XYZ file of C-alpha atoms in Angstrom:
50
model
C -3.922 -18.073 -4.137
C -1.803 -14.885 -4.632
C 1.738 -16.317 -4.547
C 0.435 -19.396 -6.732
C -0.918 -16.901 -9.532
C 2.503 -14.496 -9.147
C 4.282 -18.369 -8.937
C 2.587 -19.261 -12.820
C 3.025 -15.702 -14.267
C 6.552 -15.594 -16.127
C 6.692 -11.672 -16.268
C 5.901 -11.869 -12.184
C 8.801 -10.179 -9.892
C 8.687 -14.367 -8.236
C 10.550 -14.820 -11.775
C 11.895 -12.210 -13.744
C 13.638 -10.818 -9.707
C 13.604 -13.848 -7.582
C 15.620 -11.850 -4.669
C 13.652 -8.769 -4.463
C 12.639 -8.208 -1.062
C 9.782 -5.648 0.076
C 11.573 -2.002 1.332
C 7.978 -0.910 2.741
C 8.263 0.073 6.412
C 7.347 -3.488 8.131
C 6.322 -4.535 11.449
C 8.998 -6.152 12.201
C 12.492 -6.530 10.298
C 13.317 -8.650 7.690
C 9.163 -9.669 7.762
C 7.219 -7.856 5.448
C 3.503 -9.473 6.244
C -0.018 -8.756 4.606
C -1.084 -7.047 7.764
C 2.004 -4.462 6.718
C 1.011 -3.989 3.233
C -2.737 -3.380 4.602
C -1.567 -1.082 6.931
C 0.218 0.753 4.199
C -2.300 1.062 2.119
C -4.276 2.595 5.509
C -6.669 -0.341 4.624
C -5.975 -2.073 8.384
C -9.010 -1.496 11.102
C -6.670 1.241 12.886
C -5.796 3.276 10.153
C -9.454 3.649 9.114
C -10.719 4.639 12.734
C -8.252 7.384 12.041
């Protein structure tokens, strides 16, 4: 439901920057997942036990 809003919204980085990539630290290279922006945020079940 996210990427379809960001998908109709002409001012949305999906349009106006087609090839920008996330430069957040990420789990694993070249993936930049939902469970790394949570855990970014400190959002993610380990981050609030800390």
């Amino acid at each position: 439901m996210l990427i379809g809003i960001a998908q109709l919204d002409p001012a949305s980085y999906l349009k106006v920057q087609p090839n920008w990539r996330p430069t957040l630290p990420a789990r694993f290279s070249g993936q930049f997942t939902m469970a790394d922006l949570l855990t970014y945020a400190r959002v993610d079940p380990a981050s609030r036990n800390s």
